[in-house]
Amino acid sequence: MAVDVKTWASKFKNLTDNDETIQCMGKYYTCSFLYDMTDCKVIVEMHDGKVKNINTDPAPLDPYDFALRASAQTWREFAKPMPKPMFHGIWAASFCEDLKLEGNLLVLMQNLRNFTVQFELLRKCGVPV
Amino acid sequence: MARHSPVTGRYVTIEVDGNEYKVFYLHNGNGQPLICQHTAGAHNHQWRGLLEDEEFTRDYNIIAYDLPRHGKSDPPHNREWWKEEYRLTAEHYVNFIVKLCDALELKDPIFMGSSFGGNVALQLALRRPDRFKAVIPVEAADYAPGFFLDWWRHPHANAAQVCASGVWDLMAPQSPDMDRWLTWHYYSQGSEAFKGDLYFYSVDHDLREELQNIDARRCPVVMMTGIYDYLTPPEATENTARQIRGGVYIEMEDIGHFPMSENHEVFRVYLREALRIIRERTG
């Protein structure tokens, strides 16, 4: 049973804002990105390492810098405490599975350290699909 | 009492294809020479676990060098290298390794390398089977396209972090945090060389039509790949080993693309088996 998206957003924000690895180098981690989980979409807005807002019901023209799109099943694999090979990161899943990286990837690269750490927090809070 | 490591470091100057290189290497152990190549954009500290592992140093003379432009091995001192783009080629890479082994007077060394070091191990087995007792290509394949990317040194991004975090999920989630972050740390230091290394890895290295010309009965080839390696997935290595006469493939559980660096305790179990096979085949 997938967790409600608003409950998930609260957990994800709390984990991010209290993660020591992100916060020790959180300054300037400012960008926005879409998690497209097929059955659910959210836009996460970051400001200086903290979650400024999570839009849990994005409209078609709501802006973001870059997007991660994959099937709900792939997102469920990302969220396992010990993910299977090829579901253990965005590079692995984009090379070998159905993850698509879209939008302004330069922003992703500019924030890659913290984004990568934050993405792995899904293993603690699960996904809303 | 100072807590000195038994590992020592030295420099040796060699000339390769007109380039003068002052090469730094770490060393420990006695017996059969085992020379180790780090991964692209990294340096010889990736072998820190093996260099201090008494089970191996008891019988093996372990040498881990920094390829020029990595770690403490400078770019060539006799050329204005800053005026040209660095792109490593298979020919130069092979020539370098052979010249280094000659300079260190290594008799019948076993060559082991990971990732682009694994791919050059295959090149050595093809081009210089006479010079090496055996090769251990780790995380290697006949062809590994897709990683020669501009992102590794894009001027609008922090190249150190892009390289370090860009290879993060080449490692297995089971590997210890400390070892994964040390590997991250090494990668944050090598961004200027990384893309040039990957020219060899993803572009110039292509043995798809050459595998039948490698004879592992003459120079044993024992390939090992971790199941979390997305860049050289296990099936790519297995497929490569199967096409080499006498080639051996070992699959490594719960480990990724930097096995010696991300989890030596797991890696050493498989390395022990690889060396046993080589002893069995070479006497």
mmCIF file of C-alpha atoms in Angstrom:
data_model
loop_
_atom_site.group_PDB
_atom_site.id
_atom_site.type_symbol
_atom_site.label_atom_id
_atom_site.label_comp_id
_atom_site.label_asym_id
_atom_site.label_seq_id
_atom_site.Cartn_x
_atom_site.Cartn_y
_atom_site.Cartn_z
ATOM 1 C CA MET A 1 0.000 0.000 0.000
ATOM 2 C CA ALA A 2 1.593 3.273 -1.135
ATOM 3 C CA VAL A 3 1.829 6.105 1.335
ATOM 4 C CA ASP A 4 -0.350 9.213 0.777
ATOM 5 C CA VAL A 5 1.600 11.815 -1.245
ATOM 6 C CA LYS A 6 1.223 14.592 1.336
ATOM 7 C CA THR A 7 2.441 12.300 4.105
ATOM 8 C CA TRP A 8 5.327 11.256 1.881
ATOM 9 C CA ALA A 9 6.216 14.904 1.147
ATOM 10 C CA SER A 10 6.337 15.705 4.842
ATOM 11 C CA LYS A 11 8.649 12.730 5.522
ATOM 12 C CA PHE A 12 10.901 13.553 2.580
ATOM 13 C CA LYS A 13 11.219 17.180 3.679
ATOM 14 C CA ASN A 14 11.975 16.186 7.251
ATOM 15 C CA LEU A 15 14.640 13.684 6.198
ATOM 16 C CA THR A 16 16.254 16.170 3.803
ATOM 17 C CA ASP A 17 16.272 19.098 6.201
ATOM 18 C CA ASN A 18 17.874 16.966 8.913
ATOM 19 C CA ASP A 19 20.376 15.058 6.807
ATOM 20 C CA GLU A 20 23.887 15.892 8.001
ATOM 21 C CA THR A 21 25.556 14.963 4.698
ATOM 22 C CA ILE A 22 23.361 17.401 2.796
ATOM 23 C CA GLN A 23 23.326 20.137 5.394
ATOM 24 C CA CYS A 24 27.120 20.256 5.859
ATOM 25 C CA MET A 25 27.375 21.384 2.218
ATOM 26 C CA GLY A 26 23.821 22.599 1.718
ATOM 27 C CA LYS A 27 24.586 26.212 0.899
ATOM 28 C CA TYR A 28 23.659 26.999 -2.725
ATOM 29 C CA TYR A 29 21.792 23.698 -3.156
ATOM 30 C CA THR A 30 18.975 25.642 -4.761
ATOM 31 C CA CYS A 31 16.986 24.208 -7.661
ATOM 32 C CA SER A 32 13.707 22.492 -8.489
ATOM 33 C CA PHE A 33 13.026 19.093 -9.969
ATOM 34 C CA LEU A 34 10.159 16.851 -10.944
ATOM 35 C CA TYR A 35 9.865 13.272 -9.754
ATOM 36 C CA ASP A 36 7.581 11.735 -12.378
ATOM 37 C CA MET A 37 6.526 8.359 -10.945
ATOM 38 C CA THR A 38 3.928 7.796 -13.683
ATOM 39 C CA ASP A 39 1.045 7.359 -11.228
ATOM 40 C CA CYS A 40 2.119 10.364 -9.194
ATOM 41 C CA LYS A 41 4.158 13.513 -9.868
ATOM 42 C CA VAL A 42 5.764 15.932 -7.437
ATOM 43 C CA ILE A 43 7.917 19.029 -7.883
ATOM 44 C CA VAL A 44 10.521 19.511 -5.170
ATOM 45 C CA GLU A 45 11.844 23.045 -4.644
ATOM 46 C CA MET A 46 15.167 23.273 -2.815
ATOM 47 C CA HIS A 47 16.687 26.414 -1.283
ATOM 48 C CA ASP A 48 20.143 26.356 0.345
ATOM 49 C CA GLY A 49 19.872 22.673 1.138
ATOM 50 C CA LYS A 50 16.382 22.812 2.644
ATOM 51 C CA VAL A 51 13.088 21.788 1.077
ATOM 52 C CA LYS A 52 11.286 25.061 0.402
ATOM 53 C CA ASN A 53 8.162 23.422 -0.982
ATOM 54 C CA ILE A 54 6.903 20.166 -2.458
ATOM 55 C CA ASN A 55 4.165 20.633 -5.005
ATOM 56 C CA THR A 56 2.170 17.412 -4.722
ATOM 57 C CA ASP A 57 -0.353 18.281 -7.418
ATOM 58 C CA PRO A 58 1.604 19.986 -10.183
ATOM 59 C CA ALA A 59 -0.312 21.611 -13.039
ATOM 60 C CA PRO A 60 0.864 21.046 -16.632
ATOM 61 C CA LEU A 61 2.744 24.345 -16.862
ATOM 62 C CA ASP A 62 4.279 24.436 -13.384
ATOM 63 C CA PRO A 63 8.008 25.026 -13.850
ATOM 64 C CA TYR A 64 11.019 23.040 -12.713
ATOM 65 C CA ASP A 65 14.666 22.766 -13.749
ATOM 66 C CA PHE A 66 14.934 19.086 -14.587
ATOM 67 C CA ALA A 67 12.871 15.906 -14.386
ATOM 68 C CA LEU A 68 13.300 12.241 -13.551
ATOM 69 C CA ARG A 69 10.716 10.057 -15.260
ATOM 70 C CA ALA A 70 10.249 6.325 -14.811
ATOM 71 C CA SER A 71 7.572 3.736 -14.224
ATOM 72 C CA ALA A 72 5.964 3.388 -10.794
ATOM 73 C CA GLN A 73 7.631 -0.013 -10.460
ATOM 74 C CA THR A 74 11.081 1.505 -10.995
ATOM 75 C CA TRP A 75 10.381 4.119 -8.292
ATOM 76 C CA ARG A 76 9.283 1.362 -5.925
ATOM 77 C CA GLU A 77 12.607 -0.372 -6.577
ATOM 78 C CA PHE A 78 14.494 2.876 -5.882
ATOM 79 C CA ALA A 79 12.765 3.054 -2.510
ATOM 80 C CA LYS A 80 13.726 -0.386 -1.249
ATOM 81 C CA PRO A 81 16.126 -0.260 1.709
ATOM 82 C CA MET A 82 18.640 -2.300 -0.309
ATOM 83 C CA PRO A 83 17.791 -1.769 -3.981
ATOM 84 C CA LYS A 84 18.537 -4.377 -6.603
ATOM 85 C CA PRO A 85 21.416 -3.817 -9.046
ATOM 86 C CA MET A 86 20.617 -1.163 -11.648
ATOM 87 C CA PHE A 87 17.971 0.401 -9.381
ATOM 88 C CA HIS A 88 20.558 1.738 -6.957
ATOM 89 C CA GLY A 89 20.977 5.192 -8.471
ATOM 90 C CA ILE A 90 19.935 7.557 -11.225
ATOM 91 C CA TRP A 91 22.949 6.798 -13.441
ATOM 92 C CA ALA A 92 22.494 3.054 -13.139
ATOM 93 C CA ALA A 93 18.773 3.246 -13.848
ATOM 94 C CA SER A 94 19.182 5.634 -16.766
ATOM 95 C CA PHE A 95 21.849 3.405 -18.355
ATOM 96 C CA CYS A 96 20.128 0.073 -17.721
ATOM 97 C CA GLU A 97 16.454 0.617 -16.803
ATOM 98 C CA ASP A 98 13.625 2.942 -17.841
ATOM 99 C CA LEU A 99 14.654 6.126 -16.019
ATOM 100 C CA LYS A 100 14.758 9.225 -18.251
ATOM 101 C CA LEU A 101 16.640 12.373 -17.227
ATOM 102 C CA GLU A 102 15.120 15.410 -18.909
ATOM 103 C CA GLY A 103 15.156 19.200 -18.769
ATOM 104 C CA ASN A 104 18.143 21.351 -17.869
ATOM 105 C CA LEU A 105 20.660 18.681 -16.904
ATOM 106 C CA LEU A 106 23.303 21.324 -16.258
ATOM 107 C CA VAL A 107 21.379 22.225 -13.093
ATOM 108 C CA LEU A 108 21.394 18.572 -12.097
ATOM 109 C CA MET A 109 25.164 18.412 -12.609
ATOM 110 C CA GLN A 110 25.686 21.644 -10.658
ATOM 111 C CA ASN A 111 23.911 20.082 -7.696
ATOM 112 C CA LEU A 112 24.856 16.463 -8.221
ATOM 113 C CA ARG A 113 26.466 15.779 -4.844
ATOM 114 C CA ASN A 114 23.513 16.816 -2.763
ATOM 115 C CA PHE A 115 20.887 15.635 -5.212
ATOM 116 C CA THR A 116 22.415 12.136 -5.149
ATOM 117 C CA VAL A 117 22.453 12.018 -1.360
ATOM 118 C CA GLN A 118 18.877 13.278 -1.218
ATOM 119 C CA PHE A 119 17.673 10.768 -3.804
ATOM 120 C CA GLU A 120 18.890 7.924 -1.583
ATOM 121 C CA LEU A 121 16.633 9.197 1.203
ATOM 122 C CA LEU A 122 13.829 7.521 -0.743
ATOM 123 C CA ARG A 123 15.180 4.288 0.755
ATOM 124 C CA LYS A 124 14.060 5.620 4.150
ATOM 125 C CA CYS A 125 10.784 7.340 3.325
ATOM 126 C CA GLY A 126 9.537 5.185 0.447
ATOM 127 C CA VAL A 127 7.631 6.570 -2.553
ATOM 128 C CA PRO A 128 3.940 7.494 -2.947
ATOM 129 C CA VAL A 129 3.262 4.957 -5.699
ATOM 130 C CA MET B 1 56.171 4.845 18.608
ATOM 131 C CA ALA B 2 55.208 6.001 15.126
ATOM 132 C CA ARG B 3 52.511 3.899 13.464
ATOM 133 C CA HIS B 4 54.214 3.480 10.105
ATOM 134 C CA SER B 5 52.583 1.498 7.325
ATOM 135 C CA PRO B 6 54.759 -1.129 5.608
ATOM 136 C CA VAL B 7 53.768 0.484 2.304
ATOM 137 C CA THR B 8 56.435 2.696 0.772
ATOM 138 C CA GLY B 9 56.318 5.155 -2.114
ATOM 139 C CA ARG B 10 58.951 5.971 -4.728
ATOM 140 C CA TYR B 11 59.309 7.826 -7.993
ATOM 141 C CA VAL B 12 60.816 6.431 -11.165
ATOM 142 C CA THR B 13 61.399 8.405 -14.364
ATOM 143 C CA ILE B 14 60.622 6.717 -17.673
ATOM 144 C CA GLU B 15 60.310 7.787 -21.303
ATOM 145 C CA VAL B 16 57.241 6.663 -23.246
ATOM 146 C CA ASP B 17 56.529 7.695 -26.850
ATOM 147 C CA GLY B 18 58.623 10.843 -26.399
ATOM 148 C CA ASN B 19 57.041 11.769 -23.056
ATOM 149 C CA GLU B 20 59.164 11.984 -19.934
ATOM 150 C CA TYR B 21 57.134 10.776 -16.972
ATOM 151 C CA LYS B 22 58.126 10.855 -13.334
ATOM 152 C CA VAL B 23 55.936 8.048 -12.048
ATOM 153 C CA PHE B 24 54.909 7.574 -8.448
ATOM 154 C CA TYR B 25 54.216 4.108 -7.149
ATOM 155 C CA LEU B 26 53.373 2.425 -3.868
ATOM 156 C CA HIS B 27 54.888 -0.907 -2.961
ATOM 157 C CA ASN B 28 54.684 -3.661 -0.383
ATOM 158 C CA GLY B 29 55.318 -7.392 -0.304
ATOM 159 C CA ASN B 30 57.638 -10.032 -1.709
ATOM 160 C CA GLY B 31 57.481 -12.694 -4.366
ATOM 161 C CA GLN B 32 55.465 -12.811 -7.563
ATOM 162 C CA PRO B 33 55.102 -9.251 -8.965
ATOM 163 C CA LEU B 34 51.486 -8.069 -9.046
ATOM 164 C CA ILE B 35 51.164 -4.638 -10.647
ATOM 165 C CA CYS B 36 47.925 -2.733 -10.119
ATOM 166 C CA GLN B 37 46.230 0.006 -12.156
ATOM 167 C CA HIS B 38 43.658 2.345 -10.597
ATOM 168 C CA THR B 39 40.419 3.373 -12.329
ATOM 169 C CA ALA B 40 39.957 6.374 -14.626
ATOM 170 C CA GLY B 41 40.260 9.716 -12.884
ATOM 171 C CA ALA B 42 41.529 8.156 -9.654
ATOM 172 C CA HIS B 43 44.890 7.186 -8.153
ATOM 173 C CA ASN B 44 46.715 4.364 -6.437
ATOM 174 C CA HIS B 45 45.097 4.790 -3.012
ATOM 175 C CA GLN B 46 42.281 2.717 -4.427
ATOM 176 C CA TRP B 47 44.550 -0.257 -3.716
ATOM 177 C CA ARG B 48 45.201 0.757 -0.085
ATOM 178 C CA GLY B 49 43.487 -2.354 1.303
ATOM 179 C CA LEU B 50 45.399 -4.801 -0.847
ATOM 180 C CA LEU B 51 48.735 -3.064 -0.226
ATOM 181 C CA GLU B 52 48.406 -3.722 3.494
ATOM 182 C CA ASP B 53 46.793 -7.171 3.289
ATOM 183 C CA GLU B 54 49.345 -9.600 4.702
ATOM 184 C CA GLU B 55 47.707 -12.629 3.131
ATOM 185 C CA PHE B 56 48.676 -11.214 -0.262
ATOM 186 C CA THR B 57 51.863 -9.302 0.542
ATOM 187 C CA ARG B 58 53.370 -12.504 1.957
ATOM 188 C CA ASP B 59 53.601 -14.020 -1.518
ATOM 189 C CA TYR B 60 53.167 -11.096 -3.896
ATOM 190 C CA ASN B 61 55.290 -8.072 -4.635
ATOM 191 C CA ILE B 62 52.410 -5.598 -4.948
ATOM 192 C CA ILE B 63 52.970 -2.387 -6.874
ATOM 193 C CA ALA B 64 50.271 0.217 -7.391
ATOM 194 C CA TYR B 65 51.286 3.179 -9.533
ATOM 195 C CA ASP B 66 49.702 6.473 -10.456
ATOM 196 C CA LEU B 67 49.234 6.806 -14.196
ATOM 197 C CA PRO B 68 50.705 10.136 -15.427
ATOM 198 C CA ARG B 69 48.279 13.045 -14.746
ATOM 199 C CA HIS B 70 46.895 11.175 -11.713
ATOM 200 C CA GLY B 71 47.756 11.363 -8.031
ATOM 201 C CA LYS B 72 51.461 12.145 -7.621
ATOM 202 C CA SER B 73 52.477 11.308 -11.208
ATOM 203 C CA ASP B 74 52.722 14.591 -13.084
ATOM 204 C CA PRO B 75 51.906 15.170 -16.718
ATOM 205 C CA PRO B 76 55.040 14.961 -18.901
ATOM 206 C CA HIS B 77 57.747 17.391 -17.852
ATOM 207 C CA ASN B 78 59.208 17.712 -21.334
ATOM 208 C CA ARG B 79 56.079 18.911 -23.164
ATOM 209 C CA GLU B 80 53.691 21.865 -22.965
ATOM 210 C CA TRP B 81 50.848 19.506 -22.115
ATOM 211 C CA TRP B 82 48.547 22.351 -21.138
ATOM 212 C CA LYS B 83 48.264 23.336 -24.817
ATOM 213 C CA GLU B 84 46.603 20.108 -25.926
ATOM 214 C CA GLU B 85 43.552 18.110 -24.914
ATOM 215 C CA TYR B 86 44.429 14.953 -23.019
ATOM 216 C CA ARG B 87 43.068 11.845 -24.715
ATOM 217 C CA LEU B 88 44.553 8.532 -23.647
ATOM 218 C CA THR B 89 44.981 5.956 -26.416
ATOM 219 C CA ALA B 90 45.283 2.201 -26.125
ATOM 220 C CA GLU B 91 48.703 2.202 -27.765
ATOM 221 C CA HIS B 92 50.204 4.790 -25.434
ATOM 222 C CA TYR B 93 48.623 3.172 -22.383
ATOM 223 C CA VAL B 94 50.080 -0.242 -23.260
ATOM 224 C CA ASN B 95 53.475 1.273 -24.046
ATOM 225 C CA PHE B 96 53.477 3.057 -20.683
ATOM 226 C CA ILE B 97 52.719 -0.070 -18.690
ATOM 227 C CA VAL B 98 55.362 -2.125 -20.466
ATOM 228 C CA LYS B 99 57.987 0.622 -20.019
ATOM 229 C CA LEU B 100 57.149 0.884 -16.325
ATOM 230 C CA CYS B 101 57.445 -2.868 -15.832
ATOM 231 C CA ASP B 102 60.778 -2.780 -17.673
ATOM 232 C CA ALA B 103 62.056 0.098 -15.536
ATOM 233 C CA LEU B 104 61.099 -1.728 -12.337
ATOM 234 C CA GLU B 105 62.678 -4.932 -13.729
ATOM 235 C CA LEU B 106 59.528 -6.930 -13.055
ATOM 236 C CA LYS B 107 59.897 -10.512 -14.216
ATOM 237 C CA ASP B 108 56.669 -12.095 -15.490
ATOM 238 C CA PRO B 109 54.361 -9.738 -13.593
ATOM 239 C CA ILE B 110 50.657 -10.319 -13.174
ATOM 240 C CA PHE B 111 48.780 -7.202 -14.279
ATOM 241 C CA MET B 112 45.536 -6.262 -12.554
ATOM 242 C CA GLY B 113 43.435 -3.210 -13.282
ATOM 243 C CA SER B 114 39.864 -2.090 -12.754
ATOM 244 C CA SER B 115 37.523 -0.324 -15.172
ATOM 245 C CA PHE B 116 39.783 1.415 -17.700
ATOM 246 C CA GLY B 117 42.566 -0.543 -15.999
ATOM 247 C CA GLY B 118 40.613 -3.712 -16.694
ATOM 248 C CA ASN B 119 40.152 -2.793 -20.306
ATOM 249 C CA VAL B 120 43.871 -2.163 -20.740
ATOM 250 C CA ALA B 121 44.511 -5.558 -19.154
ATOM 251 C CA LEU B 122 42.681 -7.037 -22.135
ATOM 252 C CA GLN B 123 44.810 -4.891 -24.447
ATOM 253 C CA LEU B 124 47.950 -6.250 -22.765
ATOM 254 C CA ALA B 125 46.759 -9.829 -23.185
ATOM 255 C CA LEU B 126 46.228 -9.128 -26.875
ATOM 256 C CA ARG B 127 49.353 -7.095 -27.621
ATOM 257 C CA ARG B 128 51.972 -8.291 -25.108
ATOM 258 C CA PRO B 129 51.152 -11.793 -23.854
ATOM 259 C CA ASP B 130 54.914 -12.408 -23.849
ATOM 260 C CA ARG B 131 55.513 -9.773 -21.177
ATOM 261 C CA PHE B 132 52.926 -10.772 -18.552
ATOM 262 C CA LYS B 133 52.416 -13.977 -16.620
ATOM 263 C CA ALA B 134 48.664 -13.321 -16.504
ATOM 264 C CA VAL B 135 46.165 -10.483 -16.429
ATOM 265 C CA ILE B 136 43.186 -9.846 -14.141
ATOM 266 C CA PRO B 137 40.761 -7.473 -15.876
ATOM 267 C CA VAL B 138 38.357 -6.219 -13.211
ATOM 268 C CA GLU B 139 35.080 -4.572 -14.305
ATOM 269 C CA ALA B 140 36.173 -4.851 -17.940
ATOM 270 C CA ALA B 141 34.663 -5.664 -21.311
ATOM 271 C CA ASP B 142 35.631 -5.771 -24.954
ATOM 272 C CA TYR B 143 33.799 -2.482 -25.511
ATOM 273 C CA ALA B 144 32.414 0.059 -23.031
ATOM 274 C CA PRO B 145 30.749 2.994 -24.801
ATOM 275 C CA GLY B 146 28.807 5.859 -23.271
ATOM 276 C CA PHE B 147 31.052 7.464 -20.672
ATOM 277 C CA PHE B 148 33.118 9.904 -22.760
ATOM 278 C CA LEU B 149 30.939 12.814 -21.632
ATOM 279 C CA ASP B 150 31.403 16.589 -21.628
ATOM 280 C CA TRP B 151 29.813 16.760 -18.180
ATOM 281 C CA TRP B 152 33.050 15.572 -16.544
ATOM 282 C CA ARG B 153 34.621 18.979 -17.075
ATOM 283 C CA HIS B 154 31.829 21.337 -17.941
ATOM 284 C CA PRO B 155 32.994 24.838 -16.939
ATOM 285 C CA HIS B 156 29.572 25.764 -15.549
ATOM 286 C CA ALA B 157 29.534 22.928 -13.025
ATOM 287 C CA ASN B 158 31.815 21.843 -10.176
ATOM 288 C CA ALA B 159 33.834 19.221 -12.050
ATOM 289 C CA ALA B 160 35.210 17.689 -8.864
ATOM 290 C CA GLN B 161 31.737 16.977 -7.534
ATOM 291 C CA VAL B 162 30.329 15.956 -10.915
ATOM 292 C CA CYS B 163 33.043 13.306 -11.305
ATOM 293 C CA ALA B 164 32.837 12.122 -7.702
ATOM 294 C CA SER B 165 29.053 11.948 -7.506
ATOM 295 C CA GLY B 166 28.744 10.886 -11.141
ATOM 296 C CA VAL B 167 30.452 7.611 -10.274
ATOM 297 C CA TRP B 168 28.701 7.236 -6.902
ATOM 298 C CA ASP B 169 26.211 4.652 -8.018
ATOM 299 C CA LEU B 170 28.847 2.644 -9.792
ATOM 300 C CA MET B 171 29.344 1.398 -6.242
ATOM 301 C CA ALA B 172 27.131 -1.095 -4.439
ATOM 302 C CA PRO B 173 24.856 0.162 -1.648
ATOM 303 C CA GLN B 174 26.203 -2.661 0.551
ATOM 304 C CA SER B 175 29.732 -1.253 0.477
ATOM 305 C CA PRO B 176 30.809 0.542 3.669
ATOM 306 C CA ASP B 177 30.078 4.272 3.819
ATOM 307 C CA MET B 178 33.680 5.124 4.694
ATOM 308 C CA ASP B 179 35.062 3.283 1.675
ATOM 309 C CA ARG B 180 32.465 4.702 -0.679
ATOM 310 C CA TRP B 181 33.153 8.221 0.517
ATOM 311 C CA LEU B 182 36.926 7.698 0.255
ATOM 312 C CA THR B 183 36.387 6.618 -3.333
ATOM 313 C CA TRP B 184 34.250 9.746 -3.796
ATOM 314 C CA HIS B 185 37.141 11.746 -2.329
ATOM 315 C CA TYR B 186 39.646 10.265 -4.789
ATOM 316 C CA TYR B 187 37.305 11.099 -7.643
ATOM 317 C CA SER B 188 36.989 14.685 -6.508
ATOM 318 C CA GLN B 189 40.757 14.976 -7.090
ATOM 319 C CA GLY B 190 40.989 13.661 -10.627
ATOM 320 C CA SER B 191 38.435 15.497 -12.695
ATOM 321 C CA GLU B 192 40.898 17.052 -15.163
ATOM 322 C CA ALA B 193 42.158 13.625 -16.262
ATOM 323 C CA PHE B 194 38.868 11.759 -16.058
ATOM 324 C CA LYS B 195 37.444 12.658 -19.436
ATOM 325 C CA GLY B 196 40.748 12.013 -21.220
ATOM 326 C CA ASP B 197 40.966 8.606 -19.563
ATOM 327 C CA LEU B 198 37.459 7.859 -20.742
ATOM 328 C CA TYR B 199 38.487 8.522 -24.314
ATOM 329 C CA PHE B 200 40.397 5.283 -24.013
ATOM 330 C CA TYR B 201 37.680 3.573 -21.998
ATOM 331 C CA SER B 202 34.681 4.382 -24.179
ATOM 332 C CA VAL B 203 36.134 5.280 -27.583
ATOM 333 C CA ASP B 204 39.609 3.958 -28.407
ATOM 334 C CA HIS B 205 39.213 0.632 -26.614
ATOM 335 C CA ASP B 206 37.213 -1.623 -28.898
ATOM 336 C CA LEU B 207 38.186 -5.299 -29.005
ATOM 337 C CA ARG B 208 34.912 -6.639 -30.381
ATOM 338 C CA GLU B 209 36.689 -7.988 -33.441
ATOM 339 C CA GLU B 210 39.877 -8.958 -31.610
ATOM 340 C CA LEU B 211 38.851 -11.272 -28.783
ATOM 341 C CA GLN B 212 39.526 -14.380 -30.811
ATOM 342 C CA ASN B 213 43.145 -13.195 -31.080
ATOM 343 C CA ILE B 214 43.648 -13.283 -27.314
ATOM 344 C CA ASP B 215 44.976 -16.625 -26.138
ATOM 345 C CA ALA B 216 44.415 -17.064 -22.406
ATOM 346 C CA ARG B 217 46.198 -20.400 -22.563
ATOM 347 C CA ARG B 218 49.387 -18.432 -23.195
ATOM 348 C CA CYS B 219 48.624 -15.484 -20.897
ATOM 349 C CA PRO B 220 45.774 -16.395 -18.522
ATOM 350 C CA VAL B 221 42.892 -13.913 -18.431
ATOM 351 C CA VAL B 222 40.744 -14.024 -15.293
ATOM 352 C CA MET B 223 37.930 -11.457 -15.484
ATOM 353 C CA MET B 224 35.913 -10.334 -12.461
ATOM 354 C CA THR B 225 32.879 -8.039 -12.330
ATOM 355 C CA GLY B 226 30.548 -6.904 -9.540
ATOM 356 C CA ILE B 227 26.807 -7.251 -9.929
ATOM 357 C CA TYR B 228 26.178 -3.550 -9.178
ATOM 358 C CA ASP B 229 28.319 -2.364 -12.089
ATOM 359 C CA TYR B 230 25.968 -0.657 -14.543
ATOM 360 C CA LEU B 231 28.746 0.495 -16.854
ATOM 361 C CA THR B 232 30.252 -2.920 -17.446
ATOM 362 C CA PRO B 233 27.377 -5.139 -16.353
ATOM 363 C CA PRO B 234 28.182 -8.746 -15.460
ATOM 364 C CA GLU B 235 26.766 -10.006 -18.748
ATOM 365 C CA ALA B 236 29.174 -7.757 -20.691
ATOM 366 C CA THR B 237 32.184 -9.210 -18.897
ATOM 367 C CA GLU B 238 30.879 -12.746 -19.129
ATOM 368 C CA ASN B 239 30.263 -12.330 -22.842
ATOM 369 C CA THR B 240 33.816 -11.017 -23.277
ATOM 370 C CA ALA B 241 35.431 -13.842 -21.302
ATOM 371 C CA ARG B 242 33.442 -16.433 -23.232
ATOM 372 C CA GLN B 243 34.929 -15.236 -26.520
ATOM 373 C CA ILE B 244 38.522 -15.471 -25.276
ATOM 374 C CA ARG B 245 40.135 -18.887 -25.680
ATOM 375 C CA GLY B 246 40.637 -20.115 -22.128
ATOM 376 C CA GLY B 247 39.105 -16.978 -20.605
ATOM 377 C CA VAL B 248 37.681 -17.179 -17.083
ATOM 378 C CA TYR B 249 34.818 -15.133 -15.659
ATOM 379 C CA ILE B 250 34.118 -14.656 -11.955
ATOM 380 C CA GLU B 251 30.995 -12.799 -10.837
ATOM 381 C CA MET B 252 31.283 -10.823 -7.612
ATOM 382 C CA GLU B 253 28.235 -10.474 -5.353
ATOM 383 C CA ASP B 254 27.275 -7.275 -3.534
ATOM 384 C CA ILE B 255 29.966 -5.082 -5.043
ATOM 385 C CA GLY B 256 30.283 -2.531 -7.841
ATOM 386 C CA HIS B 257 32.711 -0.993 -10.311
ATOM 387 C CA PHE B 258 35.459 -0.090 -7.795
ATOM 388 C CA PRO B 259 35.738 -3.343 -5.833
ATOM 389 C CA MET B 260 39.225 -2.886 -4.396
ATOM 390 C CA SER B 261 38.380 0.617 -3.292
ATOM 391 C CA GLU B 262 34.740 0.360 -2.215
ATOM 392 C CA ASN B 263 34.973 -2.954 -0.337
ATOM 393 C CA HIS B 264 38.350 -4.665 -0.097
ATOM 394 C CA GLU B 265 37.016 -7.238 2.378
ATOM 395 C CA VAL B 266 34.606 -8.585 -0.226
ATOM 396 C CA PHE B 267 37.012 -8.130 -3.128
ATOM 397 C CA ARG B 268 39.843 -10.069 -1.481
ATOM 398 C CA VAL B 269 37.764 -13.252 -1.451
ATOM 399 C CA TYR B 270 37.412 -13.152 -5.227
ATOM 400 C CA LEU B 271 40.999 -12.040 -5.775
ATOM 401 C CA ARG B 272 42.205 -15.046 -3.799
ATOM 402 C CA GLU B 273 40.302 -17.272 -6.219
ATOM 403 C CA ALA B 274 41.628 -15.440 -9.297
ATOM 404 C CA LEU B 275 45.214 -15.867 -8.102
ATOM 405 C CA ARG B 276 44.581 -19.527 -7.319
ATOM 406 C CA ILE B 277 43.417 -20.091 -10.888
ATOM 407 C CA ILE B 278 46.491 -18.314 -12.244
ATOM 408 C CA ARG B 279 48.802 -20.433 -10.067
ATOM 409 C CA GLU B 280 47.028 -23.541 -11.248
ATOM 410 C CA ARG B 281 47.499 -22.602 -14.896
ATOM 411 C CA THR B 282 51.018 -21.251 -14.741
ATOM 412 C CA GLY B 283 52.649 -23.381 -12.065
#
